[in-house]
Amino acid sequence: MYNFNYYTPTKVVFGKGTQAQVGALVKTQNCRKVLIHYGSGSVKRTGLLDQVKASLDQEQISYVELGGAVPNPRLSLVYKGIELAKKEGVDFILAVGGGSAIDSAKAIGYGVANEGDVWEFYDRKRQAEGCLPIGVVLTLAATGSEMSNSSVITNEDGWIKRGYSSDYGRPRFAIMNPELTMTLPDYQTACGCTDILMHTMERYFTSGGNMEITDSIAEGLMRTVIVNAKILKEDPKNYDARAEVMWAGSLSHNGLTGCGTDGGDFASHALEHEIGGLYDVAHGAGLAAIWGSWARYVYMDCLPRFRKFAVNVMGISEEGSDEEVALKGIEAMEAFYREIHMPTSLKELGIEPTEDELRLLAHKCSIACKGIKGSARILHEEDMYQIYRCSL
Ligand code: NZQ
Ligand code: ZN
């Protein structure tokens, strides 16, 4: 078991109708002017944006707005947001949407609070020394960005998708009304469930330091997401299932399921970020497409964990060798992905990279990871290439 810090300063306001509290929550932040930041229009279609504005108006809080954050949010919009926020004297950012709007808001917050080019944080050239305070009204359970310290931005110059993590970016509050996720297309709901699972799986498959309590929380979380993802496939308006998934999304990526370990593997995420950057696919679907190949490539180096996962999460019988049980667990996970209509290969994801593109993906991934990535097994550029190739 490793030493750890657990820091989750985000106030969570959870449940039906909670978006009505947004004005009062922003007011507690003592800010002068708010930037409301959102995506490509779902918040307008659902009426949520109007509700948020009405709540701010009620508290006499002034605001400006900037929409347009797309999945795999772009650096160009971040620059635009920084310029707008500086010009308008914004001192609080309210993200209304999914992970893309939240991540874009965090990047704008770093850009306003620090001199110089914000991309340098994502490019690992320097560390932020602050961030404008961020609040969130969440509309998609997936990334956990509403409580996490991470933000992932895509630079159109080279289509480079990079994450940056800093505790300055952790939101001050997150309003989570599961009802708001009922307007999601089924595909996005499934992508979200996959991402939530993966944030805990990344932390679970480690070779360094484990804790029984962390494992129990992680296994319970994964079982809960699997059960409720299946319910949502049949019954997308099921409030309780939406709520289970939404809360799991936050707990899966706020650090809880990694306490006491070496920080996790996160190779699948690194591999997916390159796919998302080059082909602009949905993050959760990209993870599902790559995971099986990653798992088969590394499982012998982390056999006890794969066996435990198979038995405790996927319900595989303990009969058979460790290797057999572990492989059955991997197969069961892939069967689950198929059941919720997630891809289990790049072809099913809708992309067919050429040999050169596979090499490029592996090269970019290795640069992003500074050469190596993983904990279940340490991956080098050639390993990354092999995993991409196996996932075709
Ligand atoms: O843009 P709008 O019009 O809002 O539509 C979005 C978008 O098309 C739509 N949507 C969201 N809520 C909706 C809705 N449609 C109807 N009803 C609603 N209630 O869903 C689509 C996807 O939204 P997006 O925000 O892109 O999805 P997600 O939350 O999955 O975020 C994905 C991004 O987050 C990054 C991913 O790489 C990707 O760029 N990640 C961020 C992390 C973090 N900050 O901690 C960790 C993750 O591992 C991940 O990398
Ligand atoms: Zn993710």
Tab-separated table of N, CA and C in Angstrom, residues 20-110:
chain	number	residue	atom	x	y	z
A	20	ALA	N	-31.783	24.633	-10.420
A	20	ALA	CA	-32.393	25.902	-9.978
A	20	ALA	C	-31.527	26.587	-8.916
A	21	GLN	N	-30.610	25.834	-8.306
A	21	GLN	CA	-29.773	26.420	-7.253
A	21	GLN	C	-28.514	27.099	-7.790
A	22	VAL	N	-28.349	27.090	-9.110
A	22	VAL	CA	-27.061	27.546	-9.646
A	22	VAL	C	-26.764	29.007	-9.297
A	23	GLY	N	-27.777	29.872	-9.375
A	23	GLY	CA	-27.555	31.292	-9.056
A	23	GLY	C	-27.058	31.458	-7.632
A	24	ALA	N	-27.723	30.789	-6.706
A	24	ALA	CA	-27.342	30.895	-5.294
A	24	ALA	C	-25.930	30.353	-5.064
A	25	LEU	N	-25.588	29.279	-5.762
A	25	LEU	CA	-24.243	28.703	-5.592
A	25	LEU	C	-23.163	29.628	-6.152
A	26	VAL	N	-23.439	30.230	-7.308
A	26	VAL	CA	-22.455	31.156	-7.883
A	26	VAL	C	-22.296	32.346	-6.938
A	27	LYS	N	-23.401	32.776	-6.357
A	27	LYS	CA	-23.347	33.945	-5.467
A	27	LYS	C	-22.375	33.721	-4.305
A	28	THR	N	-22.307	32.493	-3.815
A	28	THR	CA	-21.395	32.210	-2.691
A	28	THR	C	-19.930	32.397	-3.095
A	29	GLN	N	-19.674	32.495	-4.400
A	29	GLN	CA	-18.282	32.623	-4.881
A	29	GLN	C	-17.813	34.082	-4.936
A	30	ASN	N	-18.720	35.005	-4.622
A	30	ASN	CA	-18.377	36.437	-4.591
A	30	ASN	C	-17.685	36.913	-5.860
A	31	CYS	N	-18.255	36.585	-6.997
A	31	CYS	CA	-17.615	37.002	-8.249
A	31	CYS	C	-18.361	38.185	-8.863
A	32	ARG	N	-17.663	38.869	-9.775
A	32	ARG	CA	-18.268	40.037	-10.436
A	32	ARG	C	-19.000	39.628	-11.708
A	33	LYS	N	-18.365	38.797	-12.494
A	33	LYS	CA	-18.967	38.458	-13.780
A	33	LYS	C	-18.657	37.005	-14.170
A	34	VAL	N	-19.665	36.348	-14.697
A	34	VAL	CA	-19.554	34.914	-15.005
A	34	VAL	C	-19.472	34.709	-16.520
A	35	LEU	N	-18.622	33.770	-16.929
A	35	LEU	CA	-18.656	33.279	-18.313
A	35	LEU	C	-19.406	31.951	-18.297
A	36	ILE	N	-20.557	31.915	-18.972
A	36	ILE	CA	-21.275	30.640	-19.117
A	36	ILE	C	-20.720	29.973	-20.371
A	37	HIS	N	-20.181	28.767	-20.197
A	37	HIS	CA	-19.529	28.083	-21.323
A	37	HIS	C	-20.240	26.764	-21.588
A	38	TYR	N	-20.563	26.501	-22.850
A	38	TYR	CA	-21.319	25.283	-23.170
A	38	TYR	C	-20.924	24.742	-24.541
A	39	GLY	N	-21.630	23.694	-24.950
A	39	GLY	CA	-21.244	22.966	-26.161
A	39	GLY	C	-21.924	23.462	-27.413
A	40	SER	N	-22.381	22.507	-28.237
A	40	SER	CA	-22.861	22.880	-29.568
A	40	SER	C	-24.359	23.137	-29.639
A	41	GLY	N	-25.032	23.109	-28.527
A	41	GLY	CA	-26.446	23.486	-28.625
A	41	GLY	C	-27.431	22.647	-27.835
A	42	SER	N	-27.015	21.487	-27.291
A	42	SER	CA	-28.001	20.667	-26.564
A	42	SER	C	-28.603	21.453	-25.392
A	43	VAL	N	-27.812	22.296	-24.751
A	43	VAL	CA	-28.350	23.037	-23.585
A	43	VAL	C	-29.378	24.081	-23.996
A	44	LYS	N	-29.310	24.497	-25.273
A	44	LYS	CA	-30.353	25.414	-25.760
A	44	LYS	C	-31.617	24.617	-26.069
A	45	ARG	N	-31.426	23.472	-26.745
A	45	ARG	CA	-32.591	22.661	-27.139
A	45	ARG	C	-33.370	22.158	-25.925
A	46	THR	N	-32.663	21.812	-24.865
A	46	THR	CA	-33.360	21.253	-23.697
A	46	THR	C	-33.929	22.339	-22.788
A	47	GLY	N	-33.553	23.585	-23.031
A	47	GLY	CA	-34.053	24.674	-22.180
A	47	GLY	C	-33.199	24.900	-20.942
A	48	LEU	N	-32.140	24.091	-20.759
A	48	LEU	CA	-31.310	24.218	-19.558
A	48	LEU	C	-30.607	25.578	-19.496
A	49	LEU	N	-30.118	26.050	-20.632
A	49	LEU	CA	-29.398	27.323	-20.634
A	49	LEU	C	-30.302	28.449	-20.129
A	50	ASP	N	-31.545	28.445	-20.576
A	50	ASP	CA	-32.489	29.477	-20.107
A	50	ASP	C	-32.721	29.357	-18.603
A	51	GLN	N	-32.814	28.132	-18.119
A	51	GLN	CA	-33.009	27.948	-16.673
A	51	GLN	C	-31.817	28.483	-15.890
A	52	VAL	N	-30.623	28.229	-16.415
A	52	VAL	CA	-29.409	28.702	-15.736
A	52	VAL	C	-29.371	30.227	-15.718
A	53	LYS	N	-29.682	30.825	-16.845
A	53	LYS	CA	-29.665	32.293	-16.920
A	53	LYS	C	-30.716	32.889	-15.976
A	54	ALA	N	-31.884	32.271	-15.943
A	54	ALA	CA	-32.948	32.784	-15.064
A	54	ALA	C	-32.496	32.747	-13.601
A	55	SER	N	-31.784	31.669	-13.248
A	55	SER	CA	-31.314	31.539	-11.867
A	55	SER	C	-30.237	32.590	-11.550
A	56	LEU	N	-29.374	32.882	-12.526
A	56	LEU	CA	-28.355	33.932	-12.323
A	56	LEU	C	-29.026	35.305	-12.247
A	57	ASP	N	-30.001	35.517	-13.129
A	57	ASP	CA	-30.725	36.798	-13.117
A	57	ASP	C	-31.376	37.039	-11.758
A	58	GLN	N	-31.956	35.982	-11.236
A	58	GLN	CA	-32.648	36.092	-9.949
A	58	GLN	C	-31.709	36.588	-8.844
A	59	GLU	N	-30.445	36.199	-8.958
A	59	GLU	CA	-29.448	36.624	-7.954
A	59	GLU	C	-28.706	37.881	-8.409
A	60	GLN	N	-29.158	38.457	-9.515
A	60	GLN	CA	-28.557	39.675	-10.082
A	60	GLN	C	-27.057	39.518	-10.355
A	61	ILE	N	-26.741	38.371	-10.917
A	61	ILE	CA	-25.342	38.093	-11.284
A	61	ILE	C	-25.189	38.358	-12.783
A	62	SER	N	-24.202	39.163	-13.168
A	62	SER	CA	-24.044	39.443	-14.597
A	62	SER	C	-23.181	38.373	-15.256
A	63	TYR	N	-23.415	38.183	-16.552
A	63	TYR	CA	-22.712	37.103	-17.247
A	63	TYR	C	-22.559	37.412	-18.726
A	64	VAL	N	-21.593	36.728	-19.331
A	64	VAL	CA	-21.494	36.657	-20.789
A	64	VAL	C	-21.499	35.175	-21.124
A	65	GLU	N	-21.713	34.839	-22.386
A	65	GLU	CA	-21.746	33.415	-22.709
A	65	GLU	C	-20.904	33.089	-23.933
A	66	LEU	N	-20.419	31.865	-23.937
A	66	LEU	CA	-19.660	31.366	-25.091
A	66	LEU	C	-19.998	29.885	-25.283
A	67	GLY	N	-20.642	29.583	-26.404
A	67	GLY	CA	-20.926	28.188	-26.744
A	67	GLY	C	-19.874	27.673	-27.708
A	68	GLY	N	-20.085	26.434	-28.178
A	68	GLY	CA	-19.235	25.919	-29.252
A	68	GLY	C	-18.192	24.896	-28.857
A	69	ALA	N	-18.133	24.513	-27.577
A	69	ALA	CA	-17.173	23.457	-27.201
A	69	ALA	C	-17.648	22.149	-27.847
A	70	VAL	N	-16.808	21.553	-28.658
A	70	VAL	CA	-17.180	20.306	-29.352
A	70	VAL	C	-16.535	19.118	-28.637
A	71	PRO	N	-17.043	17.891	-28.881
A	71	PRO	CA	-16.344	16.712	-28.345
A	71	PRO	C	-14.890	16.743	-28.819
A	72	ASN	N	-13.956	16.397	-27.975
A	72	ASN	CA	-12.534	16.646	-28.217
A	72	ASN	C	-12.341	18.164	-28.376
A	73	PRO	N	-12.606	18.922	-27.307
A	73	PRO	CA	-12.667	20.388	-27.409
A	73	PRO	C	-11.368	21.004	-27.912
A	74	ARG	N	-11.546	22.056	-28.720
A	74	ARG	CA	-10.439	22.629	-29.479
A	74	ARG	C	-9.755	23.787	-28.759
A	75	LEU	N	-8.457	23.876	-29.025
A	75	LEU	CA	-7.647	24.954	-28.458
A	75	LEU	C	-8.082	26.313	-28.995
A	76	SER	N	-8.506	26.367	-30.257
A	76	SER	CA	-8.878	27.674	-30.840
A	76	SER	C	-10.027	28.314	-30.054
A	77	LEU	N	-10.990	27.498	-29.611
A	77	LEU	CA	-12.098	28.068	-28.832
A	77	LEU	C	-11.611	28.498	-27.440
A	78	VAL	N	-10.642	27.758	-26.920
A	78	VAL	CA	-10.070	28.132	-25.617
A	78	VAL	C	-9.442	29.522	-25.718
A	79	TYR	N	-8.686	29.766	-26.794
A	79	TYR	CA	-8.078	31.094	-26.981
A	79	TYR	C	-9.163	32.175	-27.060
A	80	LYS	N	-10.229	31.841	-27.791
A	80	LYS	CA	-11.336	32.795	-27.931
A	80	LYS	C	-11.953	33.104	-26.550
A	81	GLY	N	-12.118	32.039	-25.764
A	81	GLY	CA	-12.697	32.203	-24.428
A	81	GLY	C	-11.807	33.041	-23.518
A	82	ILE	N	-10.505	32.843	-23.634
A	82	ILE	CA	-9.569	33.614	-22.800
A	82	ILE	C	-9.677	35.101	-23.145
A	83	GLU	N	-9.722	35.362	-24.450
A	83	GLU	CA	-9.803	36.756	-24.908
A	83	GLU	C	-11.098	37.405	-24.410
A	84	LEU	N	-12.193	36.669	-24.575
A	84	LEU	CA	-13.496	37.190	-24.158
A	84	LEU	C	-13.524	37.441	-22.648
A	85	ALA	N	-13.022	36.467	-21.901
A	85	ALA	CA	-13.057	36.581	-20.436
A	85	ALA	C	-12.226	37.776	-19.959
A	86	LYS	N	-11.081	37.976	-20.594
A	86	LYS	CA	-10.234	39.114	-20.190
A	86	LYS	C	-10.922	40.434	-20.540
A	87	LYS	N	-11.476	40.485	-21.742
A	87	LYS	CA	-12.128	41.720	-22.207
A	87	LYS	C	-13.322	42.071	-21.307
A	88	GLU	N	-14.052	41.068	-20.870
A	88	GLU	CA	-15.280	41.299	-20.104
A	88	GLU	C	-15.056	41.335	-18.593
A	89	GLY	N	-13.840	41.113	-18.158
A	89	GLY	CA	-13.570	41.113	-16.718
A	89	GLY	C	-14.209	39.942	-15.990
A	90	VAL	N	-14.256	38.804	-16.660
A	90	VAL	CA	-14.853	37.601	-16.064
A	90	VAL	C	-13.972	37.072	-14.930
A	91	ASP	N	-14.595	36.709	-13.811
A	91	ASP	CA	-13.791	36.121	-12.730
A	91	ASP	C	-14.379	34.810	-12.211
A	92	PHE	N	-15.330	34.224	-12.968
A	92	PHE	CA	-15.860	32.893	-12.625
A	92	PHE	C	-16.366	32.252	-13.912
A	93	ILE	N	-16.084	30.962	-14.092
A	93	ILE	CA	-16.570	30.282	-15.302
A	93	ILE	C	-17.557	29.187	-14.905
A	94	LEU	N	-18.709	29.224	-15.536
A	94	LEU	CA	-19.734	28.213	-15.287
A	94	LEU	C	-19.856	27.342	-16.529
A	95	ALA	N	-19.432	26.100	-16.395
A	95	ALA	CA	-19.541	25.161	-17.520
A	95	ALA	C	-20.894	24.466	-17.430
A	96	VAL	N	-21.641	24.489	-18.527
A	96	VAL	CA	-22.948	23.813	-18.569
A	96	VAL	C	-22.866	22.786	-19.688
A	97	GLY	N	-22.739	21.520	-19.331
A	97	GLY	CA	-22.616	20.498	-20.371
A	97	GLY	C	-21.869	19.273	-19.895
A	98	GLY	N	-21.232	18.595	-20.857
A	98	GLY	CA	-20.462	17.389	-20.555
A	98	GLY	C	-18.989	17.706	-20.375
A	99	GLY	N	-18.175	16.673	-20.483
A	99	GLY	CA	-16.744	16.818	-20.227
A	99	GLY	C	-16.076	17.835	-21.140
A	100	SER	N	-16.558	17.934	-22.377
A	100	SER	CA	-15.892	18.852	-23.312
A	100	SER	C	-16.072	20.302	-22.889
A	101	ALA	N	-17.285	20.673	-22.499
A	101	ALA	CA	-17.517	22.047	-22.039
A	101	ALA	C	-16.730	22.308	-20.746
A	102	ILE	N	-16.701	21.319	-19.864
A	102	ILE	CA	-15.996	21.511	-18.582
A	102	ILE	C	-14.491	21.651	-18.823
A	103	ASP	N	-13.948	20.773	-19.666
A	103	ASP	CA	-12.497	20.819	-19.925
A	103	ASP	C	-12.093	22.117	-20.604
A	104	SER	N	-12.932	22.557	-21.534
A	104	SER	CA	-12.664	23.809	-22.233
A	104	SER	C	-12.719	24.970	-21.222
A	105	ALA	N	-13.682	24.907	-20.298
A	105	ALA	CA	-13.787	25.947	-19.266
A	105	ALA	C	-12.531	25.977	-18.388
A	106	LYS	N	-12.033	24.795	-18.031
A	106	LYS	CA	-10.820	24.752	-17.199
A	106	LYS	C	-9.644	25.377	-17.950
A	107	ALA	N	-9.541	25.054	-19.242
A	107	ALA	CA	-8.424	25.591	-20.029
A	107	ALA	C	-8.519	27.110	-20.121
A	108	ILE	N	-9.740	27.620	-20.316
A	108	ILE	CA	-9.919	29.075	-20.354
A	108	ILE	C	-9.505	29.660	-18.995
A	109	GLY	N	-9.905	28.961	-17.938
A	109	GLY	CA	-9.545	29.415	-16.592
A	109	GLY	C	-8.043	29.492	-16.371
A	110	TYR	N	-7.311	28.499	-16.882
A	110	TYR	CA	-5.833	28.539	-16.773
A	110	TYR	C	-5.275	29.695	-17.592
